[in-house]
Amino acid sequence: MPKLTIDGRSVEVPKGTTIIQAARQLGTDVPHYCWHPGLSIAGNCRICLVEVEGMPTLQIACNTQCSDNMVVRTASDKAKRGRADVMELLLINHPLDCPICDQAGECKLQEYSFRIGNDRSRFDFPKVHKPKHVKFSDKVMFDAERCILCTRCVRFMDEIAKSDELDISNRGDRNEISVKRGGELESPYQMNIIDVCPVGALTSQDFRFKSRVWFLESTHTVCSGCSRGCNVTAGARWNKMLRLIPRENAAVNKWWMCDEGRLTYTDVAAADRLGAPMVRKDGRLVEVSWDEALAAAAKGLAAAGDDLFALISARLTNEEIWLASKLCDALGTPHRDTKPRAFGKDDLLRTGDGNPNSAGARILGVAPGKGGAGLANFASQNLAGAALFGEDLDDRPEAIAALQKLAFVLVVDSRESETMRKAAHVVLPGLTAYEKDGSFTNVTGRVQRIAPCVRSPGDAWPDWKILGWLVAGNDRGARPKTCAEVFARMAAAVPEFSGMTHGMLGTAGLDVRSAAPAQGSV
Amino acid sequence: MTTTKRVDPAELAKLPCTGPSFDDLRGKLDPIVARYPQRAAALLPVLWVVQRARAGWLHPKSIREVAEYLAVPQAHVEGVITFYTMFKDQPVGRDVVVVCKTLSCRLRGAQEVMDALEDHFGIDMGGTTKDGRYTIETGECLGLCDMAPCMTIDEERHGNLTPESAVKTLEGRPR
Amino acid sequence: MSAVEFPRLLKGAPPIGKRQTLAEYEANGGYQALKKGLAQTPDEITKMVLDTGLRGRGGAGFPAGRKWTFVPKNTGKPVYLAVNGDESEPGCFKDRQIIERVPHLLVEGAILACRAIGANTAYVYIRGEYPIGIRCMEEAVDEARAAGYLGDNVMGSGWKCDVWIHSGAGAYICGEETGMLSSIEGGRGYPRIKPPFPAVEGLWRSPTIINNVETIANVPLIVRDGVADWKSSGDADTPGTRLVGVSGHVNRPCHIEIDPAKTTLREIIFDHAGGIWKGRHLKAVIPGGSSVPVLPNKPEALDVPFTYGAVKNAGSLAGAAGVIVMDETTCMVDALLNLMEFYHHESCGQCTPCREGTGWLEKLVHRIWAGQGRMEDVDLLDRVADTVGGAGAGKTICFLADSAVMPTKSFIKHFRADFEAAVRGGGSPVYLARKARIDRKHASHAVGAAH
């Protein structure tokens, strides 16, 4: 374990640690563009120059390994001068079009120019011009003039996405990042290059020009695309979700997420969102008050009793699934199931399971009980009613037909569906995963918090509240006031979650307590 | 004076890809590939063989075929071609003439040689003569400083040039 | 005028344009060193090279034998030798003499070096601009293989060794040792960050030793003649002979093989190359290829032996021994512009300071050259050079940026008057003489663009 001094403070690091990593350990950020903790070392941007005692030249902190008794100065005059030189050179051919650049506000050129740059440039020649508006794909735009050739994008594609679709063409100051001629990016992870790009060279076709990033309200939450549960930061403005970007979690997704997951937020603004409870009257669904709808639901459920088929979505949170299970327990029905959902699958992040909480549903026992029916056979069981929590059956017309024969059908969902229109007697509007509190248990057994990024539309309720009220029935005191309260009750009852609280889950999550359904890992 | 325009990259594929089929080149390429522990390493020598065999430039089809043959991404092949000045991704004249422009040659009259060639053939350096015979370009130091100013046409070397001798050399070569 | 003599490396070499065949080489004592070397242990060969003090002839002058000792033992990986024949430093053409005329000397040296470092494969990288050299080497390797000097059973010893020729394709940066490795692996000639050093992780992440052509060509002579004999030329600082190329404003541009301890820069220019052409006077000389500082016509710069140490003390570097001579009529602004165009054109573009800085330097020199410069531009040029790099600046992965900076600073230091004259006089005399033509060309292009 080499022990060294950085800016007068000593630090001990494992062998092989580089200066830039050791400095981070001390809370010192050595400026860097090409270095990324998740990628190989390129050493080309040269902005991380530091002074190392005994070495005649400045060294790059990203590729210099710490050794015993090393004395490093990140802020000496020589180091600062070297970095200011590199900063000036980075900007001489840069268009400085910050007012119209999407990266403004989260651009490392802006940040380091502000921190270590000069207040003027000595360069007074025409700049080198390169292609702007280059379409890399329907998802990614490229501006070669803004690019500082750090090659993070190239390395991401090679090393992480395992798809060598990017390379550099030409030479010297005519260098350009390029896809093959006549081709476009195809990788399902390509949008990560937008995140790793430290400048405004790679921008998102989906997000660009929608908002300056400093106006975004950011929320730490979890992607609901698949059972990986990639940690994300959601950006919203005017109560509208505008983007998801991956948030580092070494135990789950490292720094990355897939494109499919990244675009799941668009469900929130779907045109067919439900905003009010409804009850079928004279064959038509009509909007009613929550009180009336909840009463109708409770009545219908009670009437169905142990002849109720409950389809409990594995897209619901642990808290919600637990409440739904309790409701089933109270009714005494063994007819419970989830609905499988397909998603992309590969060795990196995508699990193939489009339900973000399959593991939670498994832990909480959502499956046909003894003598119980499931999704495949409920239609033939002569049941009295059905409750669909967070699901529809639009992809199974024969199942809708079966529902239509039942005396009572409750649908709790966030969007309209054919199922609801044709078969529901009571409709209770719930929320998407980006509008409510809760937790998911991911494919490796990681329990992670989700959080509301925008307010719900109309008079929709979080599903945990709907379920909590149904479970509580007439006992008003038993109605949960917060999701955290539901979680606490669940944690007391379910060993896998024992001792956990929402607060303890924090922003990085915790592994389930007992043998987790461990399958697949990052 | 005319400037030879680069062909729009989107149009290049429409030009004929002349020369032997890739299968006919394999006999020459396979032993080259065998010299290296990894196929990808043979990229430069393979590009040389294909370029020489196919009219002196690398047609989009050639690029695709080389990428496939060596199992390397097409973007990588294009990155390599555009890095090295001697690989051509645009059609060239029947012979590529390289006039050295670097210091030892400049000191002994390289500029005047280039001026004379431009004037005589009515092209800028980098252009192709109207009859398609020569692409005449400048090169950085050719390592023939003892015969400066100089130019090369593949293995042919012409040194101690004067403006007149340079023109005469190119005009006097057998057609 | 002294007769051109080649005491050692080119001794008995055929004239330019002819390649020494295997039979001719053997008749000259060729491959006897290999026979001797095969009877020795690898460490014994390395020790001989170490004991001679042979320094790398590519420019940096690092002791070759010491480099060989850096190969880690027992890594389980193959070891490679990469011979650098990318000779593309402006003013240098010495390695071409070996490659084209005595290729077997290089082949034999490569085999011996492989033996010493524990390699079974050598790649000889030759710049694409040397098609004759590439052919000569290919032919020599084929002859050596047919004669059993190469292959699975070298001279019946049971030891396997092969040498392959790898052609470059027009990129100066591939002469940088790790840029060359990238190129051999089939990539863009990007120099690599160190660590890891190539001796530990080079070609395909295996230990790789990289030596210049002339360095390797000395190895058979060392093994054949012994350490003492080989050291009879040169001195402790620069043992052995040196191949030197002389070009520019001399009566007889030539390549020579000299005893560096007994030959001064003045003798190289005035005796070997026949003095300054057209009866003119010497103005400046670049002694080691375009990347080293220029020297003015002063006794303390010229009357020094051509050893690494002496030329360094005189204010420059012997480098790769490409002596570029400039006469009194030379505009140093024009000469520097030419070099800045070169470095800008050849920068690989990886590191920020080089990618952006070489172009800036060229633009600044061009402005002064074309009569648009201001007096403060001369100092600005000097300061921007410091921003970009300089000897030992460490701002870039390789030395290309520093190689642009060293001439820039030395040109201004010794010939500031030329730069100031260009500012005052409306441009470099070279520009003024060509102004009408340049203006005409711009005008015709502007018209062309309008259509």
JSON list of C-alpha atoms in Angstrom, two decimals, chain A residues 128 130 149 167-178, chain B residues 44 78-87 138-141, chain C residues 86 88 125 127 129 168-175 183 187-191 341-351 354-356 358-359 400:
[
{"chain": "A", "resi": 128, "resn": "VAL", "atom": "CA", "xyz": [-10.52, 24.89, -38.22]},
{"chain": "A", "resi": 130, "resn": "LYS", "atom": "CA", "xyz": [-15.41, 20.51, -39.46]},
{"chain": "A", "resi": 149, "resn": "LEU", "atom": "CA", "xyz": [-11.13, 14.07, -29.49]},
{"chain": "A", "resi": 167, "resn": "ASP", "atom": "CA", "xyz": [-13.43, 5.21, -34.85]},
{"chain": "A", "resi": 168, "resn": "ILE", "atom": "CA", "xyz": [-11.40, 8.27, -35.67]},
{"chain": "A", "resi": 169, "resn": "SER", "atom": "CA", "xyz": [-10.78, 9.37, -39.23]},
{"chain": "A", "resi": 170, "resn": "ASN", "atom": "CA", "xyz": [-8.28, 11.80, -40.74]},
{"chain": "A", "resi": 171, "resn": "ARG", "atom": "CA", "xyz": [-5.24, 13.05, -38.90]},
{"chain": "A", "resi": 172, "resn": "GLY", "atom": "CA", "xyz": [-4.06, 15.83, -36.65]},
{"chain": "A", "resi": 173, "resn": "ASP", "atom": "CA", "xyz": [-6.39, 18.79, -36.21]},
{"chain": "A", "resi": 174, "resn": "ARG", "atom": "CA", "xyz": [-8.62, 17.33, -38.92]},
{"chain": "A", "resi": 175, "resn": "ASN", "atom": "CA", "xyz": [-9.34, 14.28, -36.77]},
{"chain": "A", "resi": 176, "resn": "GLU", "atom": "CA", "xyz": [-12.99, 13.39, -36.48]},
{"chain": "A", "resi": 177, "resn": "ILE", "atom": "CA", "xyz": [-14.97, 10.77, -34.62]},
{"chain": "A", "resi": 178, "resn": "SER", "atom": "CA", "xyz": [-16.78, 8.76, -37.26]},
{"chain": "B", "resi": 44, "resn": "LEU", "atom": "CA", "xyz": [-1.72, -2.06, -43.85]},
{"chain": "B", "resi": 78, "resn": "GLU", "atom": "CA", "xyz": [-11.61, 3.97, -42.91]},
{"chain": "B", "resi": 79, "resn": "GLY", "atom": "CA", "xyz": [-9.87, 5.47, -39.91]},
{"chain": "B", "resi": 80, "resn": "VAL", "atom": "CA", "xyz": [-6.62, 3.84, -40.98]},
{"chain": "B", "resi": 81, "resn": "ILE", "atom": "CA", "xyz": [-6.95, 4.80, -44.63]},
{"chain": "B", "resi": 82, "resn": "THR", "atom": "CA", "xyz": [-7.52, 8.44, -43.80]},
{"chain": "B", "resi": 83, "resn": "PHE", "atom": "CA", "xyz": [-4.60, 8.51, -41.36]},
{"chain": "B", "resi": 84, "resn": "TYR", "atom": "CA", "xyz": [-1.97, 7.45, -43.89]},
{"chain": "B", "resi": 85, "resn": "THR", "atom": "CA", "xyz": [-1.36, 9.77, -46.83]},
{"chain": "B", "resi": 86, "resn": "MET", "atom": "CA", "xyz": [-0.40, 6.99, -49.22]},
{"chain": "B", "resi": 87, "resn": "PHE", "atom": "CA", "xyz": [-3.75, 5.24, -49.00]},
{"chain": "B", "resi": 138, "resn": "THR", "atom": "CA", "xyz": [3.23, 17.07, -52.66]},
{"chain": "B", "resi": 139, "resn": "GLY", "atom": "CA", "xyz": [4.80, 14.82, -50.10]},
{"chain": "B", "resi": 140, "resn": "GLU", "atom": "CA", "xyz": [6.68, 15.40, -46.89]},
{"chain": "B", "resi": 141, "resn": "CYS", "atom": "CA", "xyz": [10.37, 14.45, -46.87]},
{"chain": "C", "resi": 86, "resn": "ASP", "atom": "CA", "xyz": [10.46, 4.50, -40.77]},
{"chain": "C", "resi": 88, "resn": "SER", "atom": "CA", "xyz": [11.01, 10.07, -42.02]},
{"chain": "C", "resi": 125, "resn": "TYR", "atom": "CA", "xyz": [8.99, -1.44, -40.34]},
{"chain": "C", "resi": 127, "resn": "ARG", "atom": "CA", "xyz": [8.24, 3.66, -44.51]},
{"chain": "C", "resi": 129, "resn": "GLU", "atom": "CA", "xyz": [7.91, 6.06, -49.31]},
{"chain": "C", "resi": 168, "resn": "GLY", "atom": "CA", "xyz": [4.21, 1.98, -43.64]},
{"chain": "C", "resi": 169, "resn": "ALA", "atom": "CA", "xyz": [1.95, 4.18, -45.73]},
{"chain": "C", "resi": 170, "resn": "GLY", "atom": "CA", "xyz": [2.88, 7.79, -45.21]},
{"chain": "C", "resi": 171, "resn": "ALA", "atom": "CA", "xyz": [2.91, 8.96, -41.60]},
{"chain": "C", "resi": 172, "resn": "TYR", "atom": "CA", "xyz": [5.93, 10.53, -39.89]},
{"chain": "C", "resi": 173, "resn": "ILE", "atom": "CA", "xyz": [4.57, 9.62, -36.49]},
{"chain": "C", "resi": 174, "resn": "CYS", "atom": "CA", "xyz": [5.14, 5.93, -37.18]},
{"chain": "C", "resi": 175, "resn": "GLY", "atom": "CA", "xyz": [8.82, 6.66, -36.64]},
{"chain": "C", "resi": 183, "resn": "SER", "atom": "CA", "xyz": [0.93, 0.71, -37.08]},
{"chain": "C", "resi": 187, "resn": "GLY", "atom": "CA", "xyz": [-3.97, 0.71, -36.52]},
{"chain": "C", "resi": 188, "resn": "ARG", "atom": "CA", "xyz": [-3.59, 4.42, -36.86]},
{"chain": "C", "resi": 189, "resn": "GLY", "atom": "CA", "xyz": [-0.03, 5.29, -35.90]},
{"chain": "C", "resi": 190, "resn": "TYR", "atom": "CA", "xyz": [-0.91, 6.59, -32.47]},
{"chain": "C", "resi": 191, "resn": "PRO", "atom": "CA", "xyz": [1.93, 6.72, -29.95]},
{"chain": "C", "resi": 341, "resn": "GLU", "atom": "CA", "xyz": [3.82, 22.91, -42.14]},
{"chain": "C", "resi": 342, "resn": "PHE", "atom": "CA", "xyz": [5.53, 19.57, -41.73]},
{"chain": "C", "resi": 343, "resn": "TYR", "atom": "CA", "xyz": [4.81, 19.13, -38.02]},
{"chain": "C", "resi": 344, "resn": "HIS", "atom": "CA", "xyz": [1.26, 20.37, -38.37]},
{"chain": "C", "resi": 345, "resn": "HIS", "atom": "CA", "xyz": [0.67, 17.93, -41.23]},
{"chain": "C", "resi": 346, "resn": "GLU", "atom": "CA", "xyz": [2.24, 15.04, -39.33]},
{"chain": "C", "resi": 347, "resn": "SER", "atom": "CA", "xyz": [0.72, 15.51, -35.88]},
{"chain": "C", "resi": 348, "resn": "CYS", "atom": "CA", "xyz": [-1.36, 12.42, -35.20]},
{"chain": "C", "resi": 349, "resn": "GLY", "atom": "CA", "xyz": [-3.89, 14.55, -33.37]},
{"chain": "C", "resi": 350, "resn": "GLN", "atom": "CA", "xyz": [-4.13, 12.52, -30.22]},
{"chain": "C", "resi": 351, "resn": "CYS", "atom": "CA", "xyz": [-2.88, 14.99, -27.62]},
{"chain": "C", "resi": 354, "resn": "CYS", "atom": "CA", "xyz": [0.16, 18.94, -30.41]},
{"chain": "C", "resi": 355, "resn": "ARG", "atom": "CA", "xyz": [-3.12, 18.66, -32.33]},
{"chain": "C", "resi": 356, "resn": "GLU", "atom": "CA", "xyz": [-4.06, 22.26, -31.69]},
{"chain": "C", "resi": 358, "resn": "THR", "atom": "CA", "xyz": [1.23, 22.71, -34.27]},
{"chain": "C", "resi": 359, "resn": "GLY", "atom": "CA", "xyz": [-1.44, 24.38, -36.39]},
{"chain": "C", "resi": 400, "resn": "LEU", "atom": "CA", "xyz": [6.32, 15.49, -31.94]}
]
